Coordinates of C-alpha atoms in Angstrom, one line a residue:
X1377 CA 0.0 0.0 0.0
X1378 CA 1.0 3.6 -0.6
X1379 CA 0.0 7.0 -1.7
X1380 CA -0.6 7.8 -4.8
X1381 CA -0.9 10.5 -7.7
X1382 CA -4.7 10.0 -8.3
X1383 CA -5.3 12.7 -11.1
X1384 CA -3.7 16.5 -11.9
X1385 CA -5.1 18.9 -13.4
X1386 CA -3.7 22.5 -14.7
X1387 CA -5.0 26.1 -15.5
X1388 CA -3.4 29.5 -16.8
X1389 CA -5.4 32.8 -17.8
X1390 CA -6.5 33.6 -20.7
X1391 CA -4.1 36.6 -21.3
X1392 CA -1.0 35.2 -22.9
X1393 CA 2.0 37.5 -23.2
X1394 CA 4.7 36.3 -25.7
X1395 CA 7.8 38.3 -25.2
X1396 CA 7.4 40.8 -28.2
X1397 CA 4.4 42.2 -26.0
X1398 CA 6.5 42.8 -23.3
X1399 CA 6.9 46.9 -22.9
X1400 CA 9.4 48.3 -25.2
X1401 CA 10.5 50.5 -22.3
X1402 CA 12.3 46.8 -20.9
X1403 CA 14.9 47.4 -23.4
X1404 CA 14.8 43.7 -23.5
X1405 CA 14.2 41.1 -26.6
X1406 CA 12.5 37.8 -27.0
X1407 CA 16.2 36.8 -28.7
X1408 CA 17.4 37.5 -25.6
X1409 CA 15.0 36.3 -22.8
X1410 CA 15.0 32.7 -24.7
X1411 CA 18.8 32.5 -24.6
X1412 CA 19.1 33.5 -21.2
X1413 CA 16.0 31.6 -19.6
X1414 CA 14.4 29.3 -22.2
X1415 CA 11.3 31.5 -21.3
X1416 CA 9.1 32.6 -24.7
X1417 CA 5.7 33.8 -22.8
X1418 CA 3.6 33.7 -20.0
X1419 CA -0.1 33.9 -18.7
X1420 CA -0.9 37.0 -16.7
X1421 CA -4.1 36.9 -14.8
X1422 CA -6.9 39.6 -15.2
X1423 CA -7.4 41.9 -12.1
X1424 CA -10.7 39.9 -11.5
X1425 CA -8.8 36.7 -11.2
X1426 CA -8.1 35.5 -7.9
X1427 CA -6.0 32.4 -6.2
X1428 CA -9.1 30.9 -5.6
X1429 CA -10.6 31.2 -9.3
X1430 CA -7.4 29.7 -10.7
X1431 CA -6.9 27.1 -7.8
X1432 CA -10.7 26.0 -8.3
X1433 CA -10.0 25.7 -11.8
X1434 CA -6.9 23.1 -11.3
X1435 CA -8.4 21.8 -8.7
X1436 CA -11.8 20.6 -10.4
X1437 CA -9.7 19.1 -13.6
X1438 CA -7.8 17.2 -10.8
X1439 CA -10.8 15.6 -9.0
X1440 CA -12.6 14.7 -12.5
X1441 CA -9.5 13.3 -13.0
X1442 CA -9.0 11.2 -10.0
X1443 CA -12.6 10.0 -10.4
X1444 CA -14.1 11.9 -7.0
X1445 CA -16.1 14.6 -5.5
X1446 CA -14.9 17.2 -3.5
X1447 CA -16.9 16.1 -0.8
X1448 CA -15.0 12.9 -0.5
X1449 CA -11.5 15.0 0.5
X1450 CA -9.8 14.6 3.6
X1451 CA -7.2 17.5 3.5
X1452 CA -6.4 20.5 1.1
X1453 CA -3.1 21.7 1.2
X1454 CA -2.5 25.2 -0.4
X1455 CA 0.6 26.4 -1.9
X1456 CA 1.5 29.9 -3.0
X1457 CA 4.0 33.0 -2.8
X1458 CA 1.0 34.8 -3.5
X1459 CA -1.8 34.4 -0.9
X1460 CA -5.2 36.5 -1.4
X1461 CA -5.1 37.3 2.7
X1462 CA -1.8 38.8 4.8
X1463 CA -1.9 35.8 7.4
X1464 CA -5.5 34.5 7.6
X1465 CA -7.5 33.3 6.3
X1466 CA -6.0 30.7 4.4
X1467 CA -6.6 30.2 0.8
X1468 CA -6.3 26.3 1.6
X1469 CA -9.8 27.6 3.4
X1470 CA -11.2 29.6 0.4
X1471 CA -10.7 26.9 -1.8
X1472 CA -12.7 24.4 0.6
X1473 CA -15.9 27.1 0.7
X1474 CA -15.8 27.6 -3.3
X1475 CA -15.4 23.3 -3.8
X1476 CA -17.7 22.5 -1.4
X1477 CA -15.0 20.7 0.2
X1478 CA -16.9 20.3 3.5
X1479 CA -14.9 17.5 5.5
X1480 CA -11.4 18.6 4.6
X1481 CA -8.9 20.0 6.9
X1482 CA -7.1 22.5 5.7
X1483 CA -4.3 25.1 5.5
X1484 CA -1.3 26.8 3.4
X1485 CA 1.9 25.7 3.3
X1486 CA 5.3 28.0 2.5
X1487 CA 8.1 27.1 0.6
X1488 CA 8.0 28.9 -2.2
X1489 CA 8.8 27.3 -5.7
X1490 CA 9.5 23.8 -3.3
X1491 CA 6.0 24.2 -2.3
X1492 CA 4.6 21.2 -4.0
X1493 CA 7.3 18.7 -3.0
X1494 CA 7.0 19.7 0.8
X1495 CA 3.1 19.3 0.3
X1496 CA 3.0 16.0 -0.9
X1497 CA 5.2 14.2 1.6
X1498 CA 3.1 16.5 4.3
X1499 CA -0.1 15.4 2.7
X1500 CA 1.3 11.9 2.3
X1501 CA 2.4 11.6 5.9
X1502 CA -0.9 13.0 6.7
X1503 CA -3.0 10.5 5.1
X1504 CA -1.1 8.0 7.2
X1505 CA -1.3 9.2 9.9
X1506 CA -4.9 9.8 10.3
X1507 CA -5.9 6.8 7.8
X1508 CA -7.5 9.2 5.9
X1509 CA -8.2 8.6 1.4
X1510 CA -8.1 11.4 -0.2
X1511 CA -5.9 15.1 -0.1
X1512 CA -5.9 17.9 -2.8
X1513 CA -2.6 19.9 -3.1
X1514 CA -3.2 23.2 -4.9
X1515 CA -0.6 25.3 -5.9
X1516 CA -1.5 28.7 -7.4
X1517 CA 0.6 31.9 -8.0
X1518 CA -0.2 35.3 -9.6
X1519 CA 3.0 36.3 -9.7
X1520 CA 2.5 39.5 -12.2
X1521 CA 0.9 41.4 -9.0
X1522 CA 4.6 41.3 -7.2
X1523 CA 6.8 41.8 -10.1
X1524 CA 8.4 45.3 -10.7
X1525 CA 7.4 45.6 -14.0
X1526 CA 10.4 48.1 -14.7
X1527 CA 12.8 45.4 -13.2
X1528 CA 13.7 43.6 -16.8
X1529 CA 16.3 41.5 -14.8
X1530 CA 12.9 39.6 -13.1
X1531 CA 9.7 41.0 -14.3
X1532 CA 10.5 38.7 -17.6
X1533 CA 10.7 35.6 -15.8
X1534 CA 7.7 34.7 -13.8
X1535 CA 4.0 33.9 -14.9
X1536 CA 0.3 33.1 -13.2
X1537 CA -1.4 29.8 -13.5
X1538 CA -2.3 27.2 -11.2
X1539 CA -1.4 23.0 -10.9
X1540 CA -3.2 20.5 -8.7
X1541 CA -3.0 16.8 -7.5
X1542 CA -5.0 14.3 -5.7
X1543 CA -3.7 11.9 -3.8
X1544 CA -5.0 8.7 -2.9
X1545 CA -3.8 6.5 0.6
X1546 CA -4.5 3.5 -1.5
X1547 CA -4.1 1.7 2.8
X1548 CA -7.2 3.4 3.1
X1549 CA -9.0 3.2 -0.1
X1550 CA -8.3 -0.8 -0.1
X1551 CA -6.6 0.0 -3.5
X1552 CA -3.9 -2.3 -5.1
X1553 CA -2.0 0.0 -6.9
X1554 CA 1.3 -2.4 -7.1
X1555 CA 4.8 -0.6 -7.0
X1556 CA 3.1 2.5 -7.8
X1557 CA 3.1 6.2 -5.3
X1558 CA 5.4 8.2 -3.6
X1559 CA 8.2 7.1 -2.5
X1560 CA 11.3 8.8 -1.0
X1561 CA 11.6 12.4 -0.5
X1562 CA 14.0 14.6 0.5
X1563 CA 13.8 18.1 1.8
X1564 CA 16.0 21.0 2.6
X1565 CA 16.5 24.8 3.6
X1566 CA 19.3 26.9 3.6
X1567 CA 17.7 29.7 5.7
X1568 CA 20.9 31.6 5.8
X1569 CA 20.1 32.4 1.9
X1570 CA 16.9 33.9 2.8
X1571 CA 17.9 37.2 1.5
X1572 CA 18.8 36.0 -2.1
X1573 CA 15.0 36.0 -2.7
X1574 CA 12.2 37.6 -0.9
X1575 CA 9.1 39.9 -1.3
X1576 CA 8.5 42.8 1.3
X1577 CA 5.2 43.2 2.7
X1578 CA 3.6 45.4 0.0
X1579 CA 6.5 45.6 -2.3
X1580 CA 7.9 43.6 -5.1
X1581 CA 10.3 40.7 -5.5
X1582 CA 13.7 41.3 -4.8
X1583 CA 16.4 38.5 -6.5
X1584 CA 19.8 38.6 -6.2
X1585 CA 19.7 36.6 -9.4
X1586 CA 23.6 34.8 -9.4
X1587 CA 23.3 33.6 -5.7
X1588 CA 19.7 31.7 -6.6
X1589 CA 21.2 30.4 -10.3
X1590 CA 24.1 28.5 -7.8
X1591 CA 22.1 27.3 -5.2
X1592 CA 19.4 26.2 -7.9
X1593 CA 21.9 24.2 -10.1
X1594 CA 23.6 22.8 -6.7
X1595 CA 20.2 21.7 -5.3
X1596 CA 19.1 20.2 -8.4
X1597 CA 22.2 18.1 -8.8
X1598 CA 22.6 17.2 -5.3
X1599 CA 18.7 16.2 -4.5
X1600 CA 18.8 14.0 -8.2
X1601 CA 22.2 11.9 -7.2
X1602 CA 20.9 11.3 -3.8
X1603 CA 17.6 10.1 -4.6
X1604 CA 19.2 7.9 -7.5
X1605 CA 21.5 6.3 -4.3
X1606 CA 18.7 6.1 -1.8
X1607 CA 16.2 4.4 -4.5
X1608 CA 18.9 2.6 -5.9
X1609 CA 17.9 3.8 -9.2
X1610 CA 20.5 3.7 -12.6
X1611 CA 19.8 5.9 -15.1
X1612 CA 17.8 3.9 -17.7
X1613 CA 15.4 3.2 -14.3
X1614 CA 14.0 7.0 -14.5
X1615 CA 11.9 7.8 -17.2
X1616 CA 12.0 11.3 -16.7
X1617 CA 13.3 14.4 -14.6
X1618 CA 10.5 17.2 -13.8
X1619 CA 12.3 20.2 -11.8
X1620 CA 10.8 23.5 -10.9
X1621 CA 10.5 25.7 -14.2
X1622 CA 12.3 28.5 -13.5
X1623 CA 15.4 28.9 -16.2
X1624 CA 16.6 26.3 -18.9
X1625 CA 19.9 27.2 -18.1
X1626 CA 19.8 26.2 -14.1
X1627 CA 18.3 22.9 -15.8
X1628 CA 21.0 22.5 -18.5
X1629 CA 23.7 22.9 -16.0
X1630 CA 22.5 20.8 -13.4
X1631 CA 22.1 18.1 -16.1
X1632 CA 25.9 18.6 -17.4
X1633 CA 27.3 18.0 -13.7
X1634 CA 25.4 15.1 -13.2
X1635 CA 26.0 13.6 -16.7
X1636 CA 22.8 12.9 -17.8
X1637 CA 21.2 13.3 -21.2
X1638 CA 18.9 16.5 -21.4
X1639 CA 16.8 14.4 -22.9
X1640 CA 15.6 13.2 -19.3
X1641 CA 14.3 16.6 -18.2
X1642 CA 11.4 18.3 -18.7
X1643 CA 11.5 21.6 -20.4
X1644 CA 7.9 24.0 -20.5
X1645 CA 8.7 27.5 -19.3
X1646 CA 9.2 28.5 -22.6
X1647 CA 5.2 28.7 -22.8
X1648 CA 4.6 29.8 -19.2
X1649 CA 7.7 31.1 -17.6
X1650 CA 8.2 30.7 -14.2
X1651 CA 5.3 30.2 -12.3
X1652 CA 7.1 28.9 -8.9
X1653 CA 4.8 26.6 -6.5
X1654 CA 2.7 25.8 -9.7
X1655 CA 5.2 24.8 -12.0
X1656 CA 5.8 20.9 -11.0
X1657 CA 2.0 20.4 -10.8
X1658 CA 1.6 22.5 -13.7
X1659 CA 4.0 20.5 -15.7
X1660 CA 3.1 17.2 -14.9
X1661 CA -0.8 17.5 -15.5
X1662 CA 0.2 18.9 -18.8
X1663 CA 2.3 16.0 -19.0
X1664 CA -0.6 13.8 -18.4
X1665 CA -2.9 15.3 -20.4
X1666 CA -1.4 14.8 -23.4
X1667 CA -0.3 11.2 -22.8
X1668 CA 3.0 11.7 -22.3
X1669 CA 2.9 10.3 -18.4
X1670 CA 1.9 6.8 -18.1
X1671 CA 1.1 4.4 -15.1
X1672 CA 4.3 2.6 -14.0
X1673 CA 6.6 5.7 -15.3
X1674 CA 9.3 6.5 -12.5
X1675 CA 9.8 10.1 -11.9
X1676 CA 11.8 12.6 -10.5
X1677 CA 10.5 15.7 -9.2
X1678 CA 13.0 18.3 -7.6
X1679 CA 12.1 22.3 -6.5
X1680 CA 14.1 24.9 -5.5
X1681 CA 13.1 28.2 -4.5
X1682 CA 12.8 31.2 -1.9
X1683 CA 13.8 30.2 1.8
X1684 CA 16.1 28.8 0.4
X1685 CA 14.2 25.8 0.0
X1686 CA 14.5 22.5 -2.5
X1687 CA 13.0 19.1 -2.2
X1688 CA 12.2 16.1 -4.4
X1689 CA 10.9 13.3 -4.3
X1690 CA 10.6 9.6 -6.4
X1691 CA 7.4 9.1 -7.6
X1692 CA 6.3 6.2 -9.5
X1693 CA 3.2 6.8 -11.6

């Protein structure tokens, strides 16, 4: 028995911005962005949108997915950089009123572009725990509301949109689900980097942008080779690599020091930039969707963000 990915699902605005529609003012270029990020557009969210429109949005492709009602979850777990409410209350909470959620426990967790990883071995220690079926991780980020749009060194990179998971405590649910679900995980925080990356209450985010490019790449290609060891994994065991989408580069490099293929990893910020908590969800319900991501698959997940956080995880699908 084990928990399991039950179903993802996705969801970006409407309002696409490619980089030739960013403000000439930038004195910027989409032949630059892409050679320096990888990043060709992103989806900006309408000032009507909320984290709750875009998280219900994910979040109701996610339970169709996984086959249940909202009514049937145990625990929501919310992440986001971006929360509607300065403390409380929770957008975790939101979310529950607006699904009809009425059973779930439920709250936000930090750890900004990590945010998924630490959510699903929370969520999956959780179901446990309590012996409870079913939890929903949401991660949604409008990011364009905390970018300094003058700021072409970050105001280029990040994007809205919203990824979410169910996950199923097959123990619970009496499911066989074979080898499948998560399996290890490993989480860190380097809370001495903390001012490398951070947002001020009411300002804009601040990036010192070579400090997070080293830790990124280092956190990547540490978190990878120690899975591998702990999982006892060779390379031709992993079908594919999914890291946070924040810079093809930080990827690239990463990949180079460990010596394996790009051809492993994941590559999608070129359509949505970098949408932080929301880009590992994001990427694999895209990934999903299309068919790409099949039962049985063995992935690696890995995050890295503000904190400085990073965690990832094994997951076989």
């Amino acid at each position: 028995m084990a928990v399991v990915v039950k179903g993802t699902g996705m969801y970006v605005p409407a309002n696409k911005v490619k980089n030739d529609d960013l403000p000439e003012s930038l004195q910027t270029s989409d032949e630059w962005i892409r050679s320096h990020t990888g990043i060709g557009s992103r989806f900006i969210a309408s000032e009507g949108e909320t984290n709750t429109i875009l998280g219900a949005a994910s979040a109701k492709k996610a339970l169709a997915a996984a086959g249940i009602t909202a009514d049937m979850l145990d625990l929501i777990i919310f992440t986001t950089t971006t929360p509607t409410y300065s403390g409380c209350p929770s957008d975790a909470c939101l979310l529950q009123a607006e699904l009809g959620a009425d059973k779930a426990a439920c709250f936000d967790l930090l750890a900004a572009c990590s945010g998924f990883v630490y959510a699903s071995d929370t969520a999956a220690g959780l179901l446990e725990r309590r012996g409870w079926k079913y939890a929903l991780i949401c991660s949604t980020e409008i990011l364009s509301r905390v970018v300094d749009w003058t700021d072409r060194s970050t105001c280029v990179l990040f994007g809205d949109g919203s990824g979410s998971a169910v996950l199923e405590n097959t123990a619970a649910t009496g499911t066989d689900c074979g080898n499948r679900g998560l399996k290890t995980v490993i989480l860190n925080s380097v809370g001495s980097g903390a001012g490398a990356l951070y947002i001020e209450h009411g300002d804009k985010i601040k990036m010192d942008g070579h400090a997070v490019y080293n830790f990124a790449v280092g956190s990547i290609a540490s978190i990878i080779e120690s899975l591998m060891e702990k999982e006892s994994l060779t390379l031709d065991d992993v079908d594919m690599i999914v890291c946070h989408q924040a810079n093809s580069r930080i990827i690239s490099a990463a990949a180079k020091r460990l010596s394996i293929p790009l051809s492993k990893f994941i590559f999608n910020m070129e359509e949505y930039g970098n949408t932080s908590s929301a880009s590992i969800p994001m990427t694999l319900a895209s990934l999903e969707e299309s068919g790409t991501l099949k039962k049985g698959m063995r992935i690696i997940v890995a995050g890295f963000g503000a904190g400085l956080t990073s965690g990832g995880g094994v997951i076989i699908w």
